[in-house]
């Protein structure tokens, strides 16, 4: 079950993992982008942690507030993507004070399609969609979430980017993990850990 407290804990854990991996995210984005992903994600999740001391009546209310906060604080391409993910997941959690695995999966599927729609991207373009969509497509409660996510992140390394700033690097975009794929896996791991 994911409770409101559990969701808050997941976001706090995501923040500390992002902080711990800030330089790696920055280096990856420097290789195939503009080098701001670590800093942007760090700023966004620090702002999220700051709103967690407030009271929320439902998971939906919290998810919406998280999304609005990320949208205004992350900046770059990732801000609207992660922001809309949490905002669009919120209606699934609307009246819920806790969510079982099936409901969490439904909310994450909404988040995934929000990212796809906002980014106008498909699987195989070396973006965070390459984590979200395959991860959710056949997700079971019994899965080893971390191993599955690690595998999907690793798979972006050999891909050629055809979307976003990384696409300007053409063939040279191969050989670097997509930074958005990595930050996505950090967030998904943190949430699913609290559902278990
Ligand atoms: Mg960037």
GROMACS .gro file of C-alpha atoms and ligand atoms in nm:
model
  197
    1UNK     CA    1   0.000   0.000   0.000
    2UNK     CA    2   0.113   0.352  -0.076
    3UNK     CA    3  -0.004   0.586   0.200
    4UNK     CA    4   0.024   0.964   0.204
    5UNK     CA    5   0.316   0.930   0.445
    6UNK     CA    6   0.471   0.666   0.218
    7UNK     CA    7   0.436   0.891  -0.085
    8UNK     CA    8   0.605   1.171   0.108
    9UNK     CA    9   0.885   0.936   0.211
   10UNK     CA   10   0.928   0.825  -0.152
   11UNK     CA   11   0.971   1.187  -0.258
   12UNK     CA   12   1.222   1.252   0.019
   13UNK     CA   13   1.416   0.941  -0.086
   14UNK     CA   14   1.403   1.049  -0.450
   15UNK     CA   15   1.544   1.386  -0.350
   16UNK     CA   16   1.840   1.233  -0.166
   17UNK     CA   17   1.911   0.990  -0.452
   18UNK     CA   18   1.901   1.278  -0.700
   19UNK     CA   19   2.137   1.473  -0.477
   20UNK     CA   20   2.372   1.172  -0.456
   21UNK     CA   21   2.365   1.135  -0.835
   22UNK     CA   22   2.359   1.504  -0.922
   23UNK     CA   23   2.709   1.507  -1.074
   24UNK     CA   24   2.643   1.190  -1.276
   25UNK     CA   25   2.320   1.339  -1.415
   26UNK     CA   26   2.506   1.656  -1.500
   27UNK     CA   27   2.790   1.468  -1.671
   28UNK     CA   28   2.548   1.261  -1.879
   29UNK     CA   29   2.363   1.573  -1.985
   30UNK     CA   30   2.689   1.748  -2.060
   31UNK     CA   31   2.784   1.464  -2.298
   32UNK     CA   32   2.461   1.473  -2.502
   33UNK     CA   33   2.284   1.792  -2.392
   34UNK     CA   34   2.341   2.119  -2.213
   35UNK     CA   35   2.464   1.986  -1.880
   36UNK     CA   36   2.186   2.119  -1.659
   37UNK     CA   37   1.989   1.806  -1.571
   38UNK     CA   38   2.156   1.739  -1.235
   39UNK     CA   39   2.116   2.096  -1.120
   40UNK     CA   40   1.758   2.123  -1.248
   41UNK     CA   41   1.646   1.798  -1.083
   42UNK     CA   42   1.817   1.889  -0.760
   43UNK     CA   43   1.645   2.228  -0.748
   44UNK     CA   44   1.308   2.074  -0.833
   45UNK     CA   45   1.319   1.805  -0.568
   46UNK     CA   46   1.449   2.039  -0.300
   47UNK     CA   47   1.137   2.246  -0.369
   48UNK     CA   48   0.923   1.932  -0.346
   49UNK     CA   49   1.070   1.835  -0.009
   50UNK     CA   50   0.984   2.184   0.116
   51UNK     CA   51   0.610   2.131   0.049
   52UNK     CA   52   0.595   1.789   0.221
   53UNK     CA   53   0.548   1.930   0.570
   54UNK     CA   54   0.205   2.059   0.466
   55UNK     CA   55  -0.105   1.844   0.523
   56UNK     CA   56  -0.269   1.670   0.229
   57UNK     CA   57  -0.613   1.510   0.246
   58UNK     CA   58  -0.553   1.267  -0.041
   59UNK     CA   59  -0.275   1.120  -0.252
   60UNK     CA   60  -0.422   1.313  -0.543
   61UNK     CA   61  -0.387   1.647  -0.370
   62UNK     CA   62  -0.024   1.570  -0.289
   63UNK     CA   63   0.053   1.445  -0.641
   64UNK     CA   64  -0.095   1.757  -0.797
   65UNK     CA   65   0.104   1.986  -0.568
   66UNK     CA   66   0.424   1.794  -0.644
   67UNK     CA   67   0.359   1.829  -1.016
   68UNK     CA   68   0.293   2.202  -0.996
   69UNK     CA   69   0.608   2.246  -0.790
   70UNK     CA   70   0.826   2.047  -1.031
   71UNK     CA   71   0.679   2.234  -1.327
   72UNK     CA   72   0.776   2.569  -1.183
   73UNK     CA   73   1.113   2.470  -1.035
   74UNK     CA   74   1.289   2.215  -1.258
   75UNK     CA   75   1.301   2.421  -1.574
   76UNK     CA   76   1.453   2.296  -1.898
   77UNK     CA   77   1.274   2.023  -2.089
   78UNK     CA   78   1.235   1.803  -1.782
   79UNK     CA   79   1.021   2.048  -1.580
   80UNK     CA   80   0.706   2.025  -1.792
   81UNK     CA   81   0.758   1.650  -1.839
   82UNK     CA   82   0.785   1.557  -1.472
   83UNK     CA   83   0.538   1.828  -1.375
   84UNK     CA   84   0.268   1.698  -1.606
   85UNK     CA   85   0.346   1.339  -1.498
   86UNK     CA   86   0.249   1.409  -1.136
   87UNK     CA   87  -0.038   1.642  -1.227
   88UNK     CA   88  -0.193   1.390  -1.468
   89UNK     CA   89  -0.148   1.103  -1.222
   90UNK     CA   90  -0.338   1.297  -0.955
   91UNK     CA   91  -0.697   1.226  -1.072
   92UNK     CA   92  -0.632   0.850  -1.032
   93UNK     CA   93  -0.551   0.924  -0.668
   94UNK     CA   94  -0.830   1.178  -0.630
   95UNK     CA   95  -1.016   1.041  -0.328
   96UNK     CA   96  -0.749   0.796  -0.216
   97UNK     CA   97  -0.576   0.819   0.120
   98UNK     CA   98  -0.385   0.506   0.023
   99UNK     CA   99  -0.332   0.309  -0.297
  100UNK     CA  100  -0.266  -0.059  -0.365
  101UNK     CA  101  -0.024  -0.176  -0.632
  102UNK     CA  102  -0.294  -0.183  -0.903
  103UNK     CA  103  -0.394   0.178  -0.840
  104UNK     CA  104  -0.032   0.294  -0.824
  105UNK     CA  105   0.027   0.122  -1.156
  106UNK     CA  106  -0.274   0.300  -1.308
  107UNK     CA  107  -0.150   0.636  -1.182
  108UNK     CA  108   0.200   0.569  -1.316
  109UNK     CA  109   0.050   0.474  -1.653
  110UNK     CA  110  -0.121   0.815  -1.660
  111UNK     CA  111   0.212   0.976  -1.574
  112UNK     CA  112   0.380   0.782  -1.853
  113UNK     CA  113   0.130   0.892  -2.118
  114UNK     CA  114   0.153   1.250  -1.994
  115UNK     CA  115   0.529   1.238  -2.052
  116UNK     CA  116   0.481   1.085  -2.397
  117UNK     CA  117   0.222   1.342  -2.498
  118UNK     CA  118   0.406   1.641  -2.357
  119UNK     CA  119   0.738   1.532  -2.510
  120UNK     CA  120   0.573   1.411  -2.832
  121UNK     CA  121   0.808   1.116  -2.812
  122UNK     CA  122   0.793   0.745  -2.871
  123UNK     CA  123   0.988   0.443  -2.750
  124UNK     CA  124   1.332   0.410  -2.910
  125UNK     CA  125   1.420   0.781  -2.926
  126UNK     CA  126   1.657   0.768  -2.628
  127UNK     CA  127   1.442   0.963  -2.384
  128UNK     CA  128   1.277   0.898  -2.049
  129UNK     CA  129   0.992   0.735  -2.244
  130UNK     CA  130   1.230   0.441  -2.293
  131UNK     CA  131   1.207   0.380  -1.920
  132UNK     CA  132   0.845   0.467  -1.845
  133UNK     CA  133   0.664   0.284  -2.123
  134UNK     CA  134   0.840  -0.053  -2.122
  135UNK     CA  135   0.854  -0.049  -1.742
  136UNK     CA  136   0.478  -0.011  -1.712
  137UNK     CA  137   0.378  -0.230  -2.004
  138UNK     CA  138   0.384  -0.559  -1.813
  139UNK     CA  139   0.458  -0.450  -1.457
  140UNK     CA  140   0.369  -0.706  -1.189
  141UNK     CA  141   0.370  -0.661  -0.813
  142UNK     CA  142   0.618  -0.948  -0.782
  143UNK     CA  143   0.876  -0.793  -1.016
  144UNK     CA  144   1.224  -0.688  -0.912
  145UNK     CA  145   1.158  -0.321  -0.989
  146UNK     CA  146   1.514  -0.202  -0.939
  147UNK     CA  147   1.667  -0.464  -1.170
  148UNK     CA  148   1.407  -0.397  -1.439
  149UNK     CA  149   1.468  -0.022  -1.422
  150UNK     CA  150   1.847  -0.060  -1.424
  151UNK     CA  151   1.818  -0.271  -1.739
  152UNK     CA  152   1.599  -0.013  -1.915
  153UNK     CA  153   1.830   0.275  -1.824
  154UNK     CA  154   2.131   0.079  -1.946
  155UNK     CA  155   1.951   0.006  -2.275
  156UNK     CA  156   1.936   0.378  -2.360
  157UNK     CA  157   2.318   0.384  -2.377
  158UNK     CA  158   2.337   0.222  -2.722
  159UNK     CA  159   2.043   0.412  -2.867
  160UNK     CA  160   2.079   0.698  -3.110
  161UNK     CA  161   1.884   1.003  -2.996
  162UNK     CA  162   1.619   1.124  -3.239
  163UNK     CA  163   1.434   1.359  -3.003
  164UNK     CA  164   1.533   1.669  -2.812
  165UNK     CA  165   1.870   1.831  -2.779
  166UNK     CA  166   2.055   1.499  -2.777
  167UNK     CA  167   1.940   1.436  -3.135
  168UNK     CA  168   2.178   1.712  -3.253
  169UNK     CA  169   2.460   1.477  -3.152
  170UNK     CA  170   2.347   1.221  -3.410
  171UNK     CA  171   2.556   0.904  -3.404
  172UNK     CA  172   2.766   1.057  -3.127
  173UNK     CA  173   2.468   1.034  -2.894
  174UNK     CA  174   2.538   0.660  -2.874
  175UNK     CA  175   2.753   0.550  -2.581
  176UNK     CA  176   2.590   0.775  -2.320
  177UNK     CA  177   2.297   0.684  -2.098
  178UNK     CA  178   2.005   0.923  -2.133
  179UNK     CA  179   2.003   1.147  -1.824
  180UNK     CA  180   1.622   1.167  -1.819
  181UNK     CA  181   1.603   0.788  -1.824
  182UNK     CA  182   1.829   0.781  -1.521
  183UNK     CA  183   1.636   1.043  -1.322
  184UNK     CA  184   1.311   0.863  -1.413
  185UNK     CA  185   1.444   0.538  -1.273
  186UNK     CA  186   1.542   0.712  -0.948
  187UNK     CA  187   1.189   0.848  -0.906
  188UNK     CA  188   1.015   0.522  -1.000
  189UNK     CA  189   1.236   0.315  -0.768
  190UNK     CA  190   1.162   0.549  -0.478
  191UNK     CA  191   0.785   0.532  -0.532
  192UNK     CA  192   0.767   0.155  -0.582
  193UNK     CA  193   0.980   0.089  -0.277
  194UNK     CA  194   0.709   0.250  -0.064
  195UNK     CA  195   0.432   0.039  -0.225
  196UNK     CA  196   0.595  -0.287  -0.126
  197LIG    MG1  197   1.958   1.969  -2.021
   0.00000   0.00000   0.00000
